Amino acid sequence: MDERVVQGERFGFELFDFKCSTDNRKQRLAMSKLLNMGAQNQVKDCTLRGLLDFEKATPVPIDEVEPWTNIVKRFVTGAMTYGSISYKTYTALAAEY
């Protein structure tokens, strides 16, 4: 892989910085396929999900699953931080609820 494409710490989006500077459509398509393959492999190594091995299991019976109405009650504005939403959004939500 081109040294210009991957440098430093990997976050999974470095490949998208690389631009193919050709007007040849076939070359652009080939480069696009290579970048997509590389991005998929790279993201796999850069995400928690990509580092886990999942095993097949029997599904949980639906009557043992917590209803969504109970789950959404835990998503309250007090649990949201200024890092995840803007101050303006936070204050608007807090005033609403």
PDB file of N, CA and C in Angstrom:
ATOM      1  N   MET A   1       0.849  -1.182   0.000  1.00  0.00           N
ATOM      2  CA  MET A   1       0.000   0.000   0.000  1.00  0.00           C
ATOM      3  C   MET A   1       0.892   1.241   0.000  1.00  0.00           C
ATOM      4  N   ASP A   2       0.439   2.265  -0.633  1.00  0.00           N
ATOM      5  CA  ASP A   2       1.178   3.516  -0.757  1.00  0.00           C
ATOM      6  C   ASP A   2       1.466   4.102   0.629  1.00  0.00           C
ATOM      7  N   GLU A   3       2.721   4.474   0.871  1.00  0.00           N
ATOM      8  CA  GLU A   3       3.130   5.022   2.163  1.00  0.00           C
ATOM      9  C   GLU A   3       2.384   6.316   2.493  1.00  0.00           C
ATOM     10  N   ARG A   4       1.950   7.044   1.454  1.00  0.00           N
ATOM     11  CA  ARG A   4       1.243   8.301   1.704  1.00  0.00           C
ATOM     12  C   ARG A   4      -0.142   8.057   2.273  1.00  0.00           C
ATOM     13  N   VAL A   5      -0.675   6.860   2.057  1.00  0.00           N
ATOM     14  CA  VAL A   5      -2.049   6.581   2.472  1.00  0.00           C
ATOM     15  C   VAL A   5      -2.139   6.352   3.970  1.00  0.00           C
ATOM     16  N   VAL A   6      -1.250   5.542   4.516  1.00  0.00           N
ATOM     17  CA  VAL A   6      -1.326   5.184   5.934  1.00  0.00           C
ATOM     18  C   VAL A   6      -0.071   5.669   6.640  1.00  0.00           C
ATOM     19  N   GLN A   7      -0.224   6.645   7.523  1.00  0.00           N
ATOM     20  CA  GLN A   7       0.897   7.167   8.293  1.00  0.00           C
ATOM     21  C   GLN A   7       0.430   7.387   9.725  1.00  0.00           C
ATOM     22  N   GLY A   8       1.302   7.117  10.681  1.00  0.00           N
ATOM     23  CA  GLY A   8       0.980   7.400  12.073  1.00  0.00           C
ATOM     24  C   GLY A   8      -0.065   6.465  12.646  1.00  0.00           C
ATOM     25  N   GLU A   9      -0.737   6.937  13.680  1.00  0.00           N
ATOM     26  CA  GLU A   9      -1.740   6.132  14.369  1.00  0.00           C
ATOM     27  C   GLU A   9      -2.953   5.913  13.476  1.00  0.00           C
ATOM     28  N   ARG A  10      -3.499   4.717  13.518  1.00  0.00           N
ATOM     29  CA  ARG A  10      -4.632   4.388  12.649  1.00  0.00           C
ATOM     30  C   ARG A  10      -5.949   4.627  13.379  1.00  0.00           C
ATOM     31  N   PHE A  11      -6.858   5.294  12.698  1.00  0.00           N
ATOM     32  CA  PHE A  11      -8.183   5.553  13.231  1.00  0.00           C
ATOM     33  C   PHE A  11      -9.272   4.959  12.352  1.00  0.00           C
ATOM     34  N   GLY A  12      -8.923   4.499  11.178  1.00  0.00           N
ATOM     35  CA  GLY A  12      -9.906   3.888  10.305  1.00  0.00           C
ATOM     36  C   GLY A  12     -10.357   4.767   9.162  1.00  0.00           C
ATOM     37  N   PHE A  13      -9.929   6.016   9.125  1.00  0.00           N
ATOM     38  CA  PHE A  13     -10.380   6.890   8.039  1.00  0.00           C
ATOM     39  C   PHE A  13      -9.232   7.464   7.221  1.00  0.00           C
ATOM     40  N   GLU A  14      -8.004   7.019   7.489  1.00  0.00           N
ATOM     41  CA  GLU A  14      -6.846   7.564   6.786  1.00  0.00           C
ATOM     42  C   GLU A  14      -6.913   7.333   5.283  1.00  0.00           C
ATOM     43  N   LEU A  15      -7.446   6.184   4.885  1.00  0.00           N
ATOM     44  CA  LEU A  15      -7.485   5.864   3.458  1.00  0.00           C
ATOM     45  C   LEU A  15      -8.332   6.852   2.672  1.00  0.00           C
ATOM     46  N   PHE A  16      -9.277   7.482   3.325  1.00  0.00           N
ATOM     47  CA  PHE A  16     -10.152   8.405   2.612  1.00  0.00           C
ATOM     48  C   PHE A  16      -9.475   9.734   2.325  1.00  0.00           C
ATOM     49  N   ASP A  17      -8.306   9.985   2.937  1.00  0.00           N
ATOM     50  CA  ASP A  17      -7.527  11.183   2.635  1.00  0.00           C
ATOM     51  C   ASP A  17      -6.811  11.070   1.298  1.00  0.00           C
ATOM     52  N   PHE A  18      -6.569   9.859   0.860  1.00  0.00           N
ATOM     53  CA  PHE A  18      -5.821   9.634  -0.372  1.00  0.00           C
ATOM     54  C   PHE A  18      -6.712   9.938  -1.569  1.00  0.00           C
ATOM     55  N   LYS A  19      -6.194  10.716  -2.496  1.00  0.00           N
ATOM     56  CA  LYS A  19      -6.971  11.070  -3.686  1.00  0.00           C
ATOM     57  C   LYS A  19      -6.250  10.567  -4.922  1.00  0.00           C
ATOM     58  N   CYS A  20      -6.997   9.979  -5.813  1.00  0.00           N
ATOM     59  CA  CYS A  20      -6.429   9.508  -7.077  1.00  0.00           C
ATOM     60  C   CYS A  20      -6.465  10.689  -8.048  1.00  0.00           C
ATOM     61  N   SER A  21      -5.315  11.096  -8.529  1.00  0.00           N
ATOM     62  CA  SER A  21      -5.253  12.295  -9.371  1.00  0.00           C
ATOM     63  C   SER A  21      -5.169  11.937 -10.851  1.00  0.00           C
ATOM     64  N   THR A  22      -6.066  11.084 -11.289  1.00  0.00           N
ATOM     65  CA  THR A  22      -6.078  10.712 -12.700  1.00  0.00           C
ATOM     66  C   THR A  22      -7.461  10.967 -13.285  1.00  0.00           C
ATOM     67  N   ASP A  23      -7.486  11.226 -14.576  1.00  0.00           N
ATOM     68  CA  ASP A  23      -8.757  11.398 -15.269  1.00  0.00           C
ATOM     69  C   ASP A  23      -9.218  10.090 -15.900  1.00  0.00           C
ATOM     70  N   ASN A  24      -8.404   9.035 -15.774  1.00  0.00           N
ATOM     71  CA  ASN A  24      -8.730   7.739 -16.349  1.00  0.00           C
ATOM     72  C   ASN A  24      -9.764   7.041 -15.464  1.00  0.00           C
ATOM     73  N   ARG A  25     -10.958   6.823 -16.022  1.00  0.00           N
ATOM     74  CA  ARG A  25     -12.064   6.238 -15.248  1.00  0.00           C
ATOM     75  C   ARG A  25     -11.726   4.847 -14.726  1.00  0.00           C
ATOM     76  N   LYS A  26     -11.082   4.009 -15.551  1.00  0.00           N
ATOM     77  CA  LYS A  26     -10.731   2.653 -15.123  1.00  0.00           C
ATOM     78  C   LYS A  26      -9.760   2.692 -13.943  1.00  0.00           C
ATOM     79  N   GLN A  27      -8.798   3.602 -14.005  1.00  0.00           N
ATOM     80  CA  GLN A  27      -7.837   3.716 -12.903  1.00  0.00           C
ATOM     81  C   GLN A  27      -8.524   4.189 -11.625  1.00  0.00           C
ATOM     82  N   ARG A  28      -9.463   5.132 -11.768  1.00  0.00           N
ATOM     83  CA  ARG A  28     -10.191   5.621 -10.590  1.00  0.00           C
ATOM     84  C   ARG A  28     -11.029   4.513  -9.966  1.00  0.00           C
ATOM     85  N   LEU A  29     -11.700   3.707 -10.810  1.00  0.00           N
ATOM     86  CA  LEU A  29     -12.504   2.599 -10.289  1.00  0.00           C
ATOM     87  C   LEU A  29     -11.628   1.562  -9.593  1.00  0.00           C
ATOM     88  N   ALA A  30     -10.481   1.249 -10.189  1.00  0.00           N
ATOM     89  CA  ALA A  30      -9.562   0.285  -9.576  1.00  0.00           C
ATOM     90  C   ALA A  30      -9.061   0.818  -8.231  1.00  0.00           C
ATOM     91  N   MET A  31      -8.696   2.091  -8.192  1.00  0.00           N
ATOM     92  CA  MET A  31      -8.226   2.695  -6.946  1.00  0.00           C
ATOM     93  C   MET A  31      -9.344   2.710  -5.907  1.00  0.00           C
ATOM     94  N   SER A  32     -10.550   2.994  -6.346  1.00  0.00           N
ATOM     95  CA  SER A  32     -11.690   3.007  -5.437  1.00  0.00           C
ATOM     96  C   SER A  32     -11.903   1.637  -4.801  1.00  0.00           C
ATOM     97  N   LYS A  33     -11.808   0.584  -5.611  1.00  0.00           N
ATOM     98  CA  LYS A  33     -11.970  -0.778  -5.074  1.00  0.00           C
ATOM     99  C   LYS A  33     -10.870  -1.099  -4.068  1.00  0.00           C
ATOM    100  N   LEU A  34      -9.633  -0.728  -4.391  1.00  0.00           N
ATOM    101  CA  LEU A  34      -8.521  -0.967  -3.464  1.00  0.00           C
ATOM    102  C   LEU A  34      -8.717  -0.210  -2.149  1.00  0.00           C
ATOM    103  N   LEU A  35      -9.139   1.039  -2.254  1.00  0.00           N
ATOM    104  CA  LEU A  35      -9.354   1.836  -1.052  1.00  0.00           C
ATOM    105  C   LEU A  35     -10.482   1.268  -0.207  1.00  0.00           C
ATOM    106  N   ASN A  36     -11.560   0.812  -0.858  1.00  0.00           N
ATOM    107  CA  ASN A  36     -12.668   0.220  -0.112  1.00  0.00           C
ATOM    108  C   ASN A  36     -12.227  -1.035   0.624  1.00  0.00           C
ATOM    109  N   MET A  37     -11.474  -1.900  -0.056  1.00  0.00           N
ATOM    110  CA  MET A  37     -10.980  -3.117   0.591  1.00  0.00           C
ATOM    111  C   MET A  37     -10.058  -2.760   1.753  1.00  0.00           C
ATOM    112  N   GLY A  38      -9.158  -1.820   1.520  1.00  0.00           N
ATOM    113  CA  GLY A  38      -8.236  -1.411   2.576  1.00  0.00           C
ATOM    114  C   GLY A  38      -8.959  -0.783   3.747  1.00  0.00           C
ATOM    115  N   ALA A  39      -9.959   0.041   3.462  1.00  0.00           N
ATOM    116  CA  ALA A  39     -10.717   0.692   4.525  1.00  0.00           C
ATOM    117  C   ALA A  39     -11.464  -0.330   5.360  1.00  0.00           C
ATOM    118  N   GLN A  40     -12.066  -1.318   4.716  1.00  0.00           N
ATOM    119  CA  GLN A  40     -12.794  -2.343   5.465  1.00  0.00           C
ATOM    120  C   GLN A  40     -11.848  -3.121   6.370  1.00  0.00           C
ATOM    121  N   ASN A  41     -10.690  -3.492   5.855  1.00  0.00           N
ATOM    122  CA  ASN A  41      -9.718  -4.226   6.668  1.00  0.00           C
ATOM    123  C   ASN A  41      -9.163  -3.351   7.784  1.00  0.00           C
ATOM    124  N   GLN A  42      -8.896  -2.094   7.462  1.00  0.00           N
ATOM    125  CA  GLN A  42      -8.312  -1.195   8.443  1.00  0.00           C
ATOM    126  C   GLN A  42      -9.302  -0.885   9.559  1.00  0.00           C
ATOM    127  N   VAL A  43     -10.545  -0.628   9.205  1.00  0.00           N
ATOM    128  CA  VAL A  43     -11.557  -0.319  10.206  1.00  0.00           C
ATOM    129  C   VAL A  43     -11.764  -1.516  11.127  1.00  0.00           C
ATOM    130  N   LYS A  44     -11.675  -2.716  10.567  1.00  0.00           N
ATOM    131  CA  LYS A  44     -11.826  -3.923  11.381  1.00  0.00           C
ATOM    132  C   LYS A  44     -10.798  -3.938  12.505  1.00  0.00           C
ATOM    133  N   ASP A  45      -9.581  -3.502  12.233  1.00  0.00           N
ATOM    134  CA  ASP A  45      -8.528  -3.487  13.245  1.00  0.00           C
ATOM    135  C   ASP A  45      -8.597  -2.265  14.156  1.00  0.00           C
ATOM    136  N   CYS A  46      -9.424  -1.280  13.826  1.00  0.00           N
ATOM    137  CA  CYS A  46      -9.451  -0.024  14.575  1.00  0.00           C
ATOM    138  C   CYS A  46     -10.699   0.143  15.429  1.00  0.00           C
ATOM    139  N   THR A  47     -11.582  -0.833  15.428  1.00  0.00           N
ATOM    140  CA  THR A  47     -12.804  -0.715  16.208  1.00  0.00           C
ATOM    141  C   THR A  47     -12.894  -1.860  17.198  1.00  0.00           C
ATOM    142  N   LEU A  48     -13.569  -1.629  18.291  1.00  0.00           N
ATOM    143  CA  LEU A  48     -13.749  -2.674  19.292  1.00  0.00           C
ATOM    144  C   LEU A  48     -14.470  -3.868  18.685  1.00  0.00           C
ATOM    145  N   ARG A  49     -15.517  -3.599  17.923  1.00  0.00           N
ATOM    146  CA  ARG A  49     -16.268  -4.687  17.292  1.00  0.00           C
ATOM    147  C   ARG A  49     -15.371  -5.505  16.365  1.00  0.00           C
ATOM    148  N   GLY A  50     -14.467  -4.846  15.665  1.00  0.00           N
ATOM    149  CA  GLY A  50     -13.578  -5.549  14.756  1.00  0.00           C
ATOM    150  C   GLY A  50     -12.574  -6.440  15.459  1.00  0.00           C
ATOM    151  N   LEU A  51     -12.299  -6.155  16.724  1.00  0.00           N
ATOM    152  CA  LEU A  51     -11.338  -6.949  17.485  1.00  0.00           C
ATOM    153  C   LEU A  51     -11.986  -8.130  18.205  1.00  0.00           C
ATOM    154  N   LEU A  52     -13.311  -8.177  18.205  1.00  0.00           N
ATOM    155  CA  LEU A  52     -14.020  -9.259  18.891  1.00  0.00           C
ATOM    156  C   LEU A  52     -14.344 -10.391  17.932  1.00  0.00           C
ATOM    157  N   ASP A  53     -14.360 -11.593  18.465  1.00  0.00           N
ATOM    158  CA  ASP A  53     -14.816 -12.759  17.709  1.00  0.00           C
ATOM    159  C   ASP A  53     -16.195 -13.132  18.229  1.00  0.00           C
ATOM    160  N   PHE A  54     -17.180 -13.108  17.361  1.00  0.00           N
ATOM    161  CA  PHE A  54     -18.541 -13.433  17.753  1.00  0.00           C
ATOM    162  C   PHE A  54     -18.832 -14.891  17.455  1.00  0.00           C
ATOM    163  N   GLU A  55     -19.549 -15.525  18.357  1.00  0.00           N
ATOM    164  CA  GLU A  55     -19.947 -16.911  18.166  1.00  0.00           C
ATOM    165  C   GLU A  55     -21.455 -16.966  17.985  1.00  0.00           C
ATOM    166  N   LYS A  56     -21.894 -17.923  17.200  1.00  0.00           N
ATOM    167  CA  LYS A  56     -23.328 -18.129  17.016  1.00  0.00           C
ATOM    168  C   LYS A  56     -23.926 -18.607  18.333  1.00  0.00           C
ATOM    169  N   ALA A  57     -25.101 -18.146  18.648  1.00  0.00           N
ATOM    170  CA  ALA A  57     -25.790 -18.555  19.872  1.00  0.00           C
ATOM    171  C   ALA A  57     -27.280 -18.643  19.589  1.00  0.00           C
ATOM    172  N   THR A  58     -27.980 -19.267  20.475  1.00  0.00           N
ATOM    173  CA  THR A  58     -29.433 -19.349  20.296  1.00  0.00           C
ATOM    174  C   THR A  58     -30.029 -17.990  20.646  1.00  0.00           C
ATOM    175  N   PRO A  59     -31.002 -17.549  19.898  1.00  0.00           N
ATOM    176  CA  PRO A  59     -31.616 -16.247  20.164  1.00  0.00           C
ATOM    177  C   PRO A  59     -32.305 -16.217  21.532  1.00  0.00           C
ATOM    178  N   VAL A  60     -32.335 -15.038  22.131  1.00  0.00           N
ATOM    179  CA  VAL A  60     -33.035 -14.852  23.401  1.00  0.00           C
ATOM    180  C   VAL A  60     -34.528 -14.803  23.099  1.00  0.00           C
ATOM    181  N   PRO A  61     -35.331 -15.529  23.854  1.00  0.00           N
ATOM    182  CA  PRO A  61     -36.782 -15.466  23.629  1.00  0.00           C
ATOM    183  C   PRO A  61     -37.289 -14.036  23.800  1.00  0.00           C
ATOM    184  N   ILE A  62     -38.182 -13.637  22.949  1.00  0.00           N
ATOM    185  CA  ILE A  62     -38.659 -12.250  22.929  1.00  0.00           C
ATOM    186  C   ILE A  62     -39.296 -11.835  24.250  1.00  0.00           C
ATOM    187  N   ASP A  63     -39.901 -12.769  24.966  1.00  0.00           N
ATOM    188  CA  ASP A  63     -40.532 -12.406  26.240  1.00  0.00           C
ATOM    189  C   ASP A  63     -39.497 -12.133  27.342  1.00  0.00           C
ATOM    190  N   GLU A  64     -38.221 -12.462  27.097  1.00  0.00           N
ATOM    191  CA  GLU A  64     -37.151 -12.163  28.048  1.00  0.00           C
ATOM    192  C   GLU A  64     -36.443 -10.846  27.720  1.00  0.00           C
ATOM    193  N   VAL A  65     -36.822 -10.215  26.625  1.00  0.00           N
ATOM    194  CA  VAL A  65     -36.198  -8.956  26.204  1.00  0.00           C
ATOM    195  C   VAL A  65     -36.935  -7.793  26.852  1.00  0.00           C
ATOM    196  N   GLU A  66     -36.159  -6.842  27.383  1.00  0.00           N
ATOM    197  CA  GLU A  66     -36.758  -5.670  28.014  1.00  0.00           C
ATOM    198  C   GLU A  66     -37.460  -4.819  26.960  1.00  0.00           C
ATOM    199  N   PRO A  67     -38.676  -4.370  27.239  1.00  0.00           N
ATOM    200  CA  PRO A  67     -39.399  -3.544  26.258  1.00  0.00           C
ATOM    201  C   PRO A  67     -38.662  -2.231  25.987  1.00  0.00           C
ATOM    202  N   TRP A  68     -38.772  -1.743  24.765  1.00  0.00           N
ATOM    203  CA  TRP A  68     -38.082  -0.507  24.389  1.00  0.00           C
ATOM    204  C   TRP A  68     -38.570   0.670  25.219  1.00  0.00           C
ATOM    205  N   THR A  69     -39.825   0.625  25.649  1.00  0.00           N
ATOM    206  CA  THR A  69     -40.363   1.733  26.447  1.00  0.00           C
ATOM    207  C   THR A  69     -39.634   1.862  27.783  1.00  0.00           C
ATOM    208  N   ASN A  70     -39.159   0.749  28.330  1.00  0.00           N
ATOM    209  CA  ASN A  70     -38.369   0.805  29.572  1.00  0.00           C
ATOM    210  C   ASN A  70     -36.947   1.273  29.302  1.00  0.00           C
ATOM    211  N   ILE A  71     -36.405   0.881  28.163  1.00  0.00           N
ATOM    212  CA  ILE A  71     -35.020   1.239  27.829  1.00  0.00           C
ATOM    213  C   ILE A  71     -34.883   2.743  27.602  1.00  0.00           C
ATOM    214  N   VAL A  72     -35.807   3.346  26.851  1.00  0.00           N
ATOM    215  CA  VAL A  72     -35.675   4.774  26.514  1.00  0.00           C
ATOM    216  C   VAL A  72     -35.815   5.674  27.734  1.00  0.00           C
ATOM    217  N   LYS A  73     -36.393   5.184  28.807  1.00  0.00           N
ATOM    218  CA  LYS A  73     -36.502   5.993  30.027  1.00  0.00           C
ATOM    219  C   LYS A  73     -35.126   6.308  30.611  1.00  0.00           C
ATOM    220  N   ARG A  74     -34.142   5.476  30.299  1.00  0.00           N
ATOM    221  CA  ARG A  74     -32.786   5.696  30.816  1.00  0.00           C
ATOM    222  C   ARG A  74     -32.013   6.722  29.989  1.00  0.00           C
ATOM    223  N   PHE A  75     -32.529   7.098  28.825  1.00  0.00           N
ATOM    224  CA  PHE A  75     -31.876   8.099  27.980  1.00  0.00           C
ATOM    225  C   PHE A  75     -32.435   9.471  28.337  1.00  0.00           C
ATOM    226  N   VAL A  76     -31.869  10.061  29.368  1.00  0.00           N
ATOM    227  CA  VAL A  76     -32.365  11.340  29.871  1.00  0.00           C
ATOM    228  C   VAL A  76     -31.333  12.427  29.582  1.00  0.00           C
ATOM    229  N   THR A  77     -31.780  13.660  29.588  1.00  0.00           N
ATOM    230  CA  THR A  77     -30.867  14.760  29.267  1.00  0.00           C
ATOM    231  C   THR A  77     -29.754  14.888  30.289  1.00  0.00           C
ATOM    232  N   GLY A  78     -30.003  14.509  31.532  1.00  0.00           N
ATOM    233  CA  GLY A  78     -28.968  14.591  32.559  1.00  0.00           C
ATOM    234  C   GLY A  78     -27.790  13.678  32.277  1.00  0.00           C
ATOM    235  N   ALA A  79     -28.021  12.635  31.506  1.00  0.00           N
ATOM    236  CA  ALA A  79     -26.953  11.696  31.178  1.00  0.00           C
ATOM    237  C   ALA A  79     -26.137  12.159  29.974  1.00  0.00           C
ATOM    238  N   MET A  80     -26.620  13.170  29.272  1.00  0.00           N
ATOM    239  CA  MET A  80     -25.899  13.684  28.108  1.00  0.00           C
ATOM    240  C   MET A  80     -24.856  14.690  28.575  1.00  0.00           C
ATOM    241  N   THR A  81     -23.690  14.655  27.981  1.00  0.00           N
ATOM    242  CA  THR A  81     -22.628  15.578  28.366  1.00  0.00           C
ATOM    243  C   THR A  81     -22.461  16.663  27.314  1.00  0.00           C
ATOM    244  N   TYR A  82     -21.781  17.743  27.703  1.00  0.00           N
ATOM    245  CA  TYR A  82     -21.509  18.816  26.746  1.00  0.00           C
ATOM    246  C   TYR A  82     -20.622  18.326  25.616  1.00  0.00           C
ATOM    247  N   GLY A  83     -19.878  17.253  25.843  1.00  0.00           N
ATOM    248  CA  GLY A  83     -19.025  16.711  24.790  1.00  0.00           C
ATOM    249  C   GLY A  83     -19.810  16.018  23.695  1.00  0.00           C
ATOM    250  N   SER A  84     -20.980  15.477  24.049  1.00  0.00           N
ATOM    251  CA  SER A  84     -21.757  14.751  23.047  1.00  0.00           C
ATOM    252  C   SER A  84     -22.786  15.642  22.360  1.00  0.00           C
ATOM    253  N   ILE A  85     -23.217  16.691  23.034  1.00  0.00           N
ATOM    254  CA  ILE A  85     -24.159  17.643  22.430  1.00  0.00           C
ATOM    255  C   ILE A  85     -23.691  19.050  22.779  1.00  0.00           C
ATOM    256  N   SER A  86     -24.153  20.017  22.029  1.00  0.00           N
ATOM    257  CA  SER A  86     -23.738  21.398  22.287  1.00  0.00           C
ATOM    258  C   SER A  86     -24.438  21.942  23.534  1.00  0.00           C
ATOM    259  N   TYR A  87     -23.881  22.991  24.096  1.00  0.00           N
ATOM    260  CA  TYR A  87     -24.478  23.630  25.271  1.00  0.00           C
ATOM    261  C   TYR A  87     -25.889  24.121  24.949  1.00  0.00           C
ATOM    262  N   LYS A  88     -26.054  24.688  23.770  1.00  0.00           N
ATOM    263  CA  LYS A  88     -27.369  25.197  23.366  1.00  0.00           C
ATOM    264  C   LYS A  88     -28.393  24.061  23.322  1.00  0.00           C
ATOM    265  N   THR A  89     -28.005  22.931  22.746  1.00  0.00           N
ATOM    266  CA  THR A  89     -28.901  21.776  22.685  1.00  0.00           C
ATOM    267  C   THR A  89     -29.200  21.266  24.083  1.00  0.00           C
ATOM    268  N   TYR A  90     -28.169  21.186  24.924  1.00  0.00           N
ATOM    269  CA  TYR A  90     -28.335  20.692  26.288  1.00  0.00           C
ATOM    270  C   TYR A  90     -29.340  21.552  27.056  1.00  0.00           C
ATOM    271  N   THR A  91     -29.178  22.872  26.977  1.00  0.00           N
ATOM    272  CA  THR A  91     -30.078  23.757  27.721  1.00  0.00           C
ATOM    273  C   THR A  91     -31.491  23.722  27.153  1.00  0.00           C
ATOM    274  N   ALA A  92     -31.606  23.581  25.833  1.00  0.00           N
ATOM    275  CA  ALA A  92     -32.937  23.488  25.225  1.00  0.00           C
ATOM    276  C   ALA A  92     -33.647  22.213  25.675  1.00  0.00           C
ATOM    277  N   LEU A  93     -32.933  21.112  25.695  1.00  0.00           N
ATOM    278  CA  LEU A  93     -33.523  19.847  26.142  1.00  0.00           C
ATOM    279  C   LEU A  93     -33.860  19.895  27.628  1.00  0.00           C
ATOM    280  N   ALA A  94     -32.973  20.468  28.422  1.00  0.00           N
ATOM    281  CA  ALA A  94     -33.207  20.552  29.862  1.00  0.00           C
ATOM    282  C   ALA A  94     -34.426  21.419  30.159  1.00  0.00           C
ATOM    283  N   ALA A  95     -34.601  22.500  29.416  1.00  0.00           N
ATOM    284  CA  ALA A  95     -35.752  23.373  29.617  1.00  0.00           C
ATOM    285  C   ALA A  95     -37.046  22.685  29.196  1.00  0.00           C
ATOM    286  N   GLU A  96     -36.967  21.849  28.167  1.00  0.00           N
ATOM    287  CA  GLU A  96     -38.146  21.156  27.642  1.00  0.00           C
ATOM    288  C   GLU A  96     -38.623  20.069  28.593  1.00  0.00           C
ATOM    289  N   TYR A  97     -37.678  19.407  29.236  1.00  0.00           N
ATOM    290  CA  TYR A  97     -38.047  18.270  30.086  1.00  0.00           C
ATOM    291  C   TYR A  97     -37.768  18.597  31.521  1.00  0.00           C
TER     292      TYR A  97
END
